[in-house]
Amino acid sequence: MFCNNSLHPCYKRSFHNQPSVAFAAESERLGGTCASLLEYVRINRCSRYLNAYGVFRVLDYVEANLESELSLDQMASIACLSRYHFARAFKKAVGQSPHRYVSARRLDRAKALLMAGDRPLVEIALALGFSSQANFTRAFTQATG
């Protein structure tokens, strides 16, 4: 699988599908991997439904709302597509289904919050939309090994 979920925070909304200054700095910090992900989106944006700018809008929305409930309907409306077309186009553009992408991003955010160490585990789990600390622990263990 091409997509490494730790790369996606580097997406910044940009016009004309050109990376912003913040995007370029984050890409350099991560060893150029974000640039390769941007190139992947550009190459695979051949869907007639979802262009790269629409992908960036959805990714920005997901990043800003990880702590709230995200639905396929919300993401599809941001991309101005039906649920069916959005799910297929998103998977083609990003390399993962919307649900898998959101889950991975939540676990990445949890990793960052755990490393900060200033919040209890149960608070992190509930803030990121897990129904309990046990569900969070199971998902986290499954994702990280």
N, CA and C of each residue as an Amber inpcrd file, in Angstrom:
protein
   435
   0.8590000  -1.1810000   0.0000000   0.0000000   0.0000000   0.0000000
   0.8990000   1.2370000   0.0000000   0.6280000   2.1610000  -0.8680000
   1.4320000   3.3670000  -0.9950000   1.2850000   4.2760000   0.2050000
   0.0850000   4.4070000   0.6960000  -0.2660000   5.4800000   1.5990000
   0.2050000   5.2220000   3.0210000   1.1000000   6.0370000   3.5190000
   1.5160000   5.9870000   4.9120000   0.7760000   7.1000000   5.6230000
  -0.0730000   6.7620000   6.5610000  -0.9920000   7.7220000   7.1570000
  -0.3070000   8.8510000   7.9120000   0.9180000   8.6690000   8.3290000
   1.5930000   9.7320000   9.0520000   1.9390000  10.8970000   8.1300000
   1.7500000  10.7420000   6.8380000   2.1070000  11.7930000   5.8960000
   1.0170000  12.8320000   5.7240000  -0.2150000  12.4800000   5.9630000
  -1.3170000  13.3310000   5.5780000  -1.4380000  14.6730000   6.2870000
  -0.8870000  14.8940000   7.4900000  -0.9910000  16.2280000   8.0750000
  -0.3110000  17.3040000   7.2420000   0.5600000  16.9120000   6.3340000
   1.2870000  17.9040000   5.5400000   0.4170000  18.5230000   4.4570000
  -0.7680000  17.9780000   4.2280000  -1.6410000  18.5760000   3.2300000
  -2.1000000  19.9480000   3.7000000  -1.9070000  20.9080000   2.9100000
  -2.3970000  22.2570000   3.1830000  -3.1920000  22.6880000   1.9640000
  -4.2950000  23.3920000   2.2040000  -5.0930000  23.8380000   1.0690000
  -4.2500000  24.7880000   0.2330000  -4.2440000  24.5380000  -1.0310000
  -3.5080000  25.3980000  -1.9450000  -4.3110000  25.5250000  -3.2290000
  -4.1300000  26.6160000  -3.8980000  -4.8540000  26.8560000  -5.1370000
  -3.9950000  26.4070000  -6.3040000  -4.6310000  26.0530000  -7.3720000
  -3.9730000  25.5640000  -8.5800000  -3.1670000  24.3020000  -8.3060000
  -3.5140000  23.5980000  -7.2170000  -2.8740000  22.3390000  -6.8510000
  -1.3620000  22.4590000  -6.6970000  -0.8940000  23.6310000  -6.2970000
   0.5180000  23.8210000  -6.0270000   0.7350000  23.7710000  -4.5260000
   1.8020000  23.1400000  -4.0690000   2.0390000  23.0590000  -2.6340000
   2.2930000  24.4340000  -2.0350000   1.7540000  24.6690000  -0.8570000
   1.9770000  25.9250000  -0.1630000   3.3530000  25.8970000   0.4970000
   3.7550000  27.0240000   1.0780000   5.0390000  27.1070000   1.7670000
   5.0460000  26.1460000   2.9520000   3.9290000  26.0950000   3.6910000
   3.8360000  25.1860000   4.8320000   3.9220000  23.7350000   4.3740000
   3.2990000  23.4460000   3.2500000   3.3540000  22.0900000   2.6940000
   4.7900000  21.7300000   2.3530000   5.4870000  22.6470000   1.7170000
   6.8680000  22.3720000   1.3180000   7.7540000  22.1610000   2.5410000
   7.5580000  22.9620000   3.5860000   8.3650000  22.8160000   4.8010000
   8.0830000  21.4770000   5.4720000   6.8330000  21.0950000   5.5630000
   6.4750000  19.8250000   6.1820000   6.9880000  18.6680000   5.3450000
   6.9290000  18.8020000   4.0370000   7.4440000  17.7630000   3.1510000
   8.9350000  17.5680000   3.3600000   9.6520000  18.6660000   3.4790000
  11.0950000  18.5820000   3.7040000  11.3980000  17.9440000   5.0530000
  10.6060000  18.2860000   6.0660000  10.7980000  17.7240000   7.4010000
  10.5960000  16.2110000   7.3860000   9.6580000  15.7310000   6.5710000
   9.3700000  14.3050000   6.4950000  10.1850000  13.6000000   5.4140000
  11.1760000  14.2600000   4.8870000  12.0560000  13.6180000   3.9170000
  11.4800000  13.5320000   2.5230000  10.6120000  14.4680000   2.1600000
  10.0810000  14.4940000   0.8120000   8.9140000  13.5530000   0.5770000
   8.4620000  12.8480000   1.5940000   7.3970000  11.8770000   1.4030000
   6.0720000  12.5400000   1.0720000   5.8380000  13.7400000   1.5810000
   4.5910000  14.4320000   1.2700000   4.5430000  14.8430000  -0.1920000
   5.6870000  15.2040000  -0.7230000   5.7180000  15.5610000  -2.1380000
   5.3670000  14.3490000  -2.9860000   5.8490000  13.1840000  -2.5940000
   5.5070000  11.9890000  -3.3610000   4.0340000  11.6580000  -3.2190000
   3.4420000  11.9320000  -2.0470000   2.0110000  11.7060000  -1.8730000
   1.2120000  12.6930000  -2.7160000   1.6560000  13.9520000  -2.7740000
   0.9930000  14.9290000  -3.6290000   1.0550000  14.4860000  -5.0750000
   2.2000000  13.9800000  -5.4990000   2.3390000  13.4880000  -6.8610000
   1.4100000  12.2980000  -7.1000000   1.2640000  11.4340000  -6.1010000
   0.3500000  10.2980000  -6.2080000  -1.0830000  10.7820000  -6.4270000
  -1.4980000  11.8070000  -5.6750000  -2.8440000  12.3570000  -5.8450000
  -2.9810000  12.9630000  -7.2370000  -1.9590000  13.6850000  -7.7030000
  -2.0320000  14.2940000  -9.0320000  -2.1620000  13.2360000 -10.1310000
  -1.3870000  12.1700000 -10.0180000  -1.4230000  11.1210000 -11.0280000
  -2.7570000  10.3960000 -11.0150000  -3.2800000  10.1260000  -9.8430000
  -4.4810000   9.3210000  -9.7070000  -5.7600000  10.1460000  -9.6400000
  -5.6820000  11.3980000  -9.9500000  -6.8790000  12.2280000  -9.9010000
  -7.6880000  12.1240000 -11.1820000  -7.4040000  11.1450000 -11.9700000
  -8.0410000  11.0380000 -13.2660000  -9.5250000  10.7030000 -13.1590000
 -10.0260000  10.5830000 -11.9400000 -11.4600000  10.3950000 -11.7780000
 -12.1610000  11.6320000 -12.3130000 -13.2050000  11.4210000 -13.0690000
 -13.9230000  12.5850000 -13.6130000 -14.7690000  13.2610000 -12.5440000
 -14.8440000  12.6590000 -11.3620000 -15.6990000  13.1920000 -10.3030000
 -14.9510000  14.0400000  -9.2890000 -13.7570000  13.6450000  -8.9290000
 -13.0480000  14.2960000  -7.8230000 -11.6590000  14.7150000  -8.2830000
 -11.4310000  16.0250000  -8.3220000 -10.1100000  16.5090000  -8.7110000
  -9.2370000  16.6900000  -7.4690000  -7.9880000  17.0390000  -7.6730000
  -7.0430000  17.1580000  -6.5530000  -7.4810000  18.2340000  -5.5670000
  -8.0440000  19.3330000  -6.0490000  -8.4940000  20.3890000  -5.1370000
  -9.6090000  19.8680000  -4.2430000 -10.5050000  19.0640000  -4.7810000
 -11.5680000  18.4710000  -3.9660000 -10.9990000  17.5320000  -2.9160000
  -9.9730000  16.7690000  -3.2640000  -9.3200000  15.8950000  -2.2960000
  -8.7150000  16.7210000  -1.1770000  -8.0250000  17.8070000  -1.5200000
  -7.4040000  18.6470000  -0.5050000  -8.4490000  19.2660000   0.4180000
  -9.5820000  19.6860000  -0.1330000 -10.6440000  20.2460000   0.7140000
 -11.1340000  19.2170000   1.7180000 -11.3450000  17.9970000   1.2670000
 -11.8240000  16.9370000   2.1600000 -10.7640000  16.5990000   3.2050000
  -9.5070000  16.4850000   2.8050000  -8.4460000  16.1720000   3.7560000
  -8.2900000  17.2730000   4.7980000  -8.4110000  18.5300000   4.3860000
  -8.3640000  19.6440000   5.3360000  -9.5200000  19.5540000   6.3200000
 -10.7020000  19.2390000   5.8230000 -11.8760000  19.1150000   6.6840000
 -11.6950000  17.9820000   7.6920000 -11.1790000  16.8660000   7.2410000
 -10.9680000  15.7230000   8.1390000  -9.9570000  16.1010000   9.2200000
  -8.8560000  16.7280000   8.8410000  -7.8450000  17.1360000   9.8180000
  -8.4230000  18.0730000  10.8660000  -9.2460000  19.0130000  10.4340000
  -9.8070000  20.0040000  11.3530000 -10.8940000  19.4230000  12.2440000
 -11.4810000  18.2970000  11.8700000 -12.6250000  17.7630000  12.6080000
 -12.4290000  16.3340000  13.0880000 -11.2150000  15.9390000  13.3780000
 -10.9670000  14.5680000  13.8300000 -11.6620000  14.2600000  15.1500000
 -11.8270000  15.2600000  15.9980000 -12.4450000  15.0330000  17.2950000
 -13.9600000  14.9360000  17.2230000 -14.5440000  15.3340000  16.1300000
 -16.0010000  15.2650000  15.9980000 -16.3760000  14.0530000  15.1520000
 -17.6460000  13.7920000  15.0760000 -18.1130000  12.6570000  14.2830000
 -18.0710000  13.0300000  12.8020000 -17.3710000  12.2300000  12.0340000
 -17.2540000  12.4690000  10.5920000 -18.0500000  11.3940000   9.8650000
 -18.9050000  11.8240000   8.9790000 -19.6820000  10.8540000   8.2150000
 -19.3200000  10.9430000   6.7340000 -19.6320000   9.8940000   6.0460000
 -19.4010000   9.8610000   4.6050000 -20.2350000  10.9360000   3.9150000
 -21.4390000  11.1770000   4.4160000 -22.2920000  12.2230000   3.8470000
 -21.6470000  13.6040000   3.9500000 -21.0470000  13.9080000   5.0970000
 -20.3980000  15.2090000   5.2830000 -19.2370000  15.3720000   4.3110000
 -18.4080000  14.3560000   4.2370000 -17.2430000  14.4480000   3.3530000
 -17.6690000  14.5250000   1.8860000 -18.7030000  13.7680000   1.5270000
 -19.1910000  13.8060000   0.1470000 -19.7610000  15.1740000  -0.1970000
 -20.4400000  15.8100000   0.7650000 -21.0060000  17.1320000   0.4810000
 -19.9140000  18.1790000   0.3030000 -18.7990000  18.0420000   0.9950000
 -17.6760000  18.9680000   0.8210000 -17.0810000  18.8180000  -0.5780000
 -17.0610000  17.5910000  -1.0480000 -16.5420000  17.3330000  -2.3920000
 -17.6010000  17.5410000  -3.4700000 -18.8400000  17.8450000  -3.0660000
 -19.9640000  18.0610000  -3.9810000 -20.2410000  16.8160000  -4.8280000
 -20.2380000  15.6680000  -4.1640000 -20.5070000  14.4030000  -4.8310000
 -21.5060000  13.5920000  -4.0140000 -22.0910000  12.5970000  -4.6580000
 -22.9290000  11.6620000  -3.9140000 -22.0230000  10.7630000  -3.0770000
 -22.6090000  10.0860000  -2.0850000 -21.8330000   9.1850000  -1.2310000
 -21.1180000   8.1200000  -2.0730000 -21.8370000   7.5500000  -2.9970000
 -21.2940000   6.4720000  -3.8180000 -20.0870000   6.9470000  -4.6360000
 -20.2710000   8.0550000  -5.3620000 -19.1860000   8.5500000  -6.2030000
 -18.0130000   9.0430000  -5.3670000 -18.3180000   9.6800000  -4.2370000
 -17.2420000  10.1750000  -3.3850000 -16.3850000   9.0240000  -2.8540000
 -17.0120000   7.9840000  -2.3480000 -16.2580000   6.8680000  -1.7640000
 -15.3270000   6.2440000  -2.7930000 -15.8220000   6.0380000  -3.9960000
 -14.9910000   5.4440000  -5.0510000 -13.8760000   6.3950000  -5.4860000
 -14.2110000   7.6680000  -5.6760000 -13.2110000   8.6350000  -6.1320000
 -12.1520000   8.8900000  -5.0560000 -12.5730000   8.9490000  -3.7940000
 -11.6270000   9.1690000  -2.7000000 -10.6280000   8.0190000  -2.6260000
 -11.1250000   6.7980000  -2.7190000 -10.2370000   5.6440000  -2.6540000
  -9.2540000   5.6460000  -3.8220000  -9.7240000   6.0470000  -4.9820000
  -8.8450000   6.1000000  -6.1510000  -7.7900000   7.1880000  -5.9880000
  -8.1730000   8.3350000  -5.4230000  -7.2500000   9.4600000  -5.2960000
  -6.2600000   9.2850000  -4.1500000  -6.7070000   8.7540000  -3.0160000
  -5.8660000   8.7010000  -1.8180000  -5.2480000   7.3230000  -1.6040000
  -5.9080000   6.2920000  -2.0850000  -5.3790000   4.9490000  -1.9190000
  -5.9950000   4.1890000  -0.7640000  -6.9410000   4.8150000  -0.0590000
  -7.6410000   4.1990000   1.0650000  -9.0960000   4.6250000   1.0260000
  -9.9470000   3.8060000   1.6250000 -11.3460000   4.2050000   1.7430000
 -11.4520000   5.3620000   2.7360000 -12.4990000   6.1680000   2.6550000
 -12.6420000   7.2810000   3.6000000 -12.6410000   6.8250000   5.0580000
 -13.3290000   5.7350000   5.3570000 -13.3780000   5.2490000   6.7410000
 -11.9940000   4.8520000   7.2400000 -11.2600000   4.1360000   6.4380000
  -9.9180000   3.7020000   6.8330000  -8.9940000   4.9050000   7.0020000
  -9.1170000   5.8850000   6.1220000  -8.2950000   7.0910000   6.2280000
  -8.5820000   7.8360000   7.5240000  -9.8690000   8.0520000   7.8390000
 -10.2380000   8.7750000   9.0620000  -9.7710000   8.0050000  10.2910000
  -9.9460000   6.7020000  10.3040000  -9.5040000   5.8910000  11.4390000
  -7.9960000   5.9990000  11.6380000  -7.2570000   5.9260000  10.5570000
  -5.8050000   6.0220000  10.6480000  -5.3730000   7.3950000  11.1330000
  -6.0290000   8.4420000  10.6470000  -5.6940000   9.7970000  11.0950000
  -5.9920000   9.9810000  12.5730000  -7.0920000   9.3960000  13.0600000
  -7.4120000   9.4820000  14.4860000  -6.3560000   8.7670000  15.3220000
  -5.9060000   7.6300000  14.8530000  -4.8640000   6.9180000  15.5910000
  -3.5430000   7.6810000  15.5560000  -3.2470000   8.3400000  14.4540000
  -2.0420000   9.1790000  14.3960000  -2.1450000  10.3490000  15.3720000
  -3.3150000  10.9630000  15.4500000  -3.5280000  12.0540000  16.4050000
  -3.3870000  11.5230000  17.8320000  -3.8980000  10.3240000  18.0770000
  -3.7810000   9.7140000  19.4070000  -2.3140000   9.4940000  19.7660000
  -1.5100000   9.0540000  18.8010000  -0.0790000   8.8650000  19.0540000
   0.5610000  10.1720000  19.5020000   0.2190000  11.2540000  18.8140000
   0.7890000  12.5590000  19.1720000   0.3420000  12.9850000  20.5650000
  -0.9310000  12.7750000  20.8840000  -1.4310000  13.1530000  22.2080000
  -0.8140000  12.2830000  23.2950000  -0.6010000  11.0150000  23.0210000
   0.0360000  10.1330000  24.0030000   1.4890000  10.5270000  24.2430000
   2.1580000  10.9430000  23.1790000   3.5570000  11.3570000  23.3420000
   3.6620000  12.6460000  24.1420000   2.6650000  13.5260000  24.0250000
   2.6590000  14.7550000  24.8190000   2.5240000  14.4160000  26.3000000
   1.7350000  13.3770000  26.6030000   1.6490000  12.8680000  27.9570000
   0.9100000  13.7120000  28.9650000   0.1440000  14.6950000  28.5290000
  -0.5340000  15.5580000  29.4930000  -2.0280000  15.2430000  29.6530000
  -2.5300000  14.2300000  28.9560000  -3.9440000  13.8550000  29.0550000
  -4.0630000  12.3740000  29.3720000  -5.0460000  12.0090000  30.1790000
  -5.2340000  10.5790000  30.4590000  -5.7310000   9.8240000  29.2270000
  -5.4670000   8.5310000  29.2160000  -5.8050000   7.6840000  28.0720000
  -7.2930000   7.6980000  27.7720000  -8.1200000   7.6200000  28.7820000
  -9.5680000   7.5900000  28.5620000 -10.0520000   8.9020000  27.9350000
  -9.4560000  10.0080000  28.3160000  -9.8360000  11.3080000  27.7380000
  -9.4530000  11.3780000  26.2580000  -8.2880000  10.8710000  25.9230000
  -7.8510000  10.8400000  24.5240000  -8.7830000   9.9630000  23.7060000
  -9.1240000   8.7960000  24.2460000 -10.0060000   7.8630000  23.5390000
 -11.3650000   8.4880000  23.2540000 -11.9550000   9.1110000  24.2550000
 -13.2790000   9.7060000  24.0700000 -13.2270000  10.9370000  23.1730000
 -12.1480000  11.7120000  23.2770000 -12.0210000  12.9160000  22.4440000
 -11.9080000  12.5650000  20.9640000 -11.3290000  11.4150000  20.6520000
 -11.1320000  11.0340000  19.2550000 -12.2520000  10.1580000  18.7090000
 -13.3400000  10.0350000  19.4570000 -14.5180000   9.3680000  18.9220000
 -14.6220000   7.8850000  19.2060000 -13.7540000   7.3420000  20.0360000
 -13.8730000   5.9380000  20.4050000 -14.9040000   5.8250000  21.5270000
 -15.6580000   4.7480000  21.5230000 -16.7380000   4.6190000  22.5010000
 -16.2290000   4.2970000  23.9040000 -15.0380000   3.7350000  23.9980000
 -14.4730000   3.4290000  25.3120000 -12.9570000   3.3310000  25.1950000
 -12.3200000   3.2980000  26.3580000 -10.8760000   3.1510000  26.3760000
 -10.4750000   1.7760000  25.8500000 -11.2920000   0.7660000  26.1110000
 -10.9980000  -0.5900000  25.6330000 -11.0100000  -0.6490000  24.1030000
 -12.0090000  -0.0190000  23.4840000 -12.0540000   0.0160000  22.0120000
 -10.8460000   0.7540000  21.4460000 -10.4860000   1.8470000  22.0770000
  -9.3160000   2.6040000  21.6290000  -8.0500000   1.7580000  21.7570000
  -7.8900000   1.0960000  22.9030000  -6.6990000   0.2800000  23.1320000
  -6.5970000  -0.8430000  22.1040000  -7.7170000  -1.4850000  21.8000000
  -7.7120000  -2.5600000  20.8090000  -7.3260000  -2.0290000  19.4290000
  -7.9230000  -0.9120000  19.0230000  -7.6190000  -0.3280000  17.7040000
  -6.1600000   0.1420000  17.6350000  -5.6910000   0.7390000  18.7080000
  -4.3220000   1.2510000  18.7520000  -3.3240000   0.1020000  18.6790000
  -3.5790000  -0.9530000  19.4400000  -2.6900000  -2.1130000  19.4350000
  -2.6860000  -2.7910000  18.0770000  -3.8580000  -2.8880000  17.4770000
  -3.9480000  -3.5170000  16.1620000  -3.1940000  -2.6970000  15.1070000
  -3.2480000  -1.3860000  15.2200000  -2.5890000  -0.5160000  14.2370000
  -1.0820000  -0.4360000  14.4320000  -0.6380000  -0.4640000  15.6700000
   0.7840000  -0.2700000  15.9350000   1.5340000  -1.5480000  16.2440000
   0.8290000  -2.5810000  16.6070000   1.4590000  -3.8800000  16.8510000
   1.9260000  -4.1170000  18.2300000
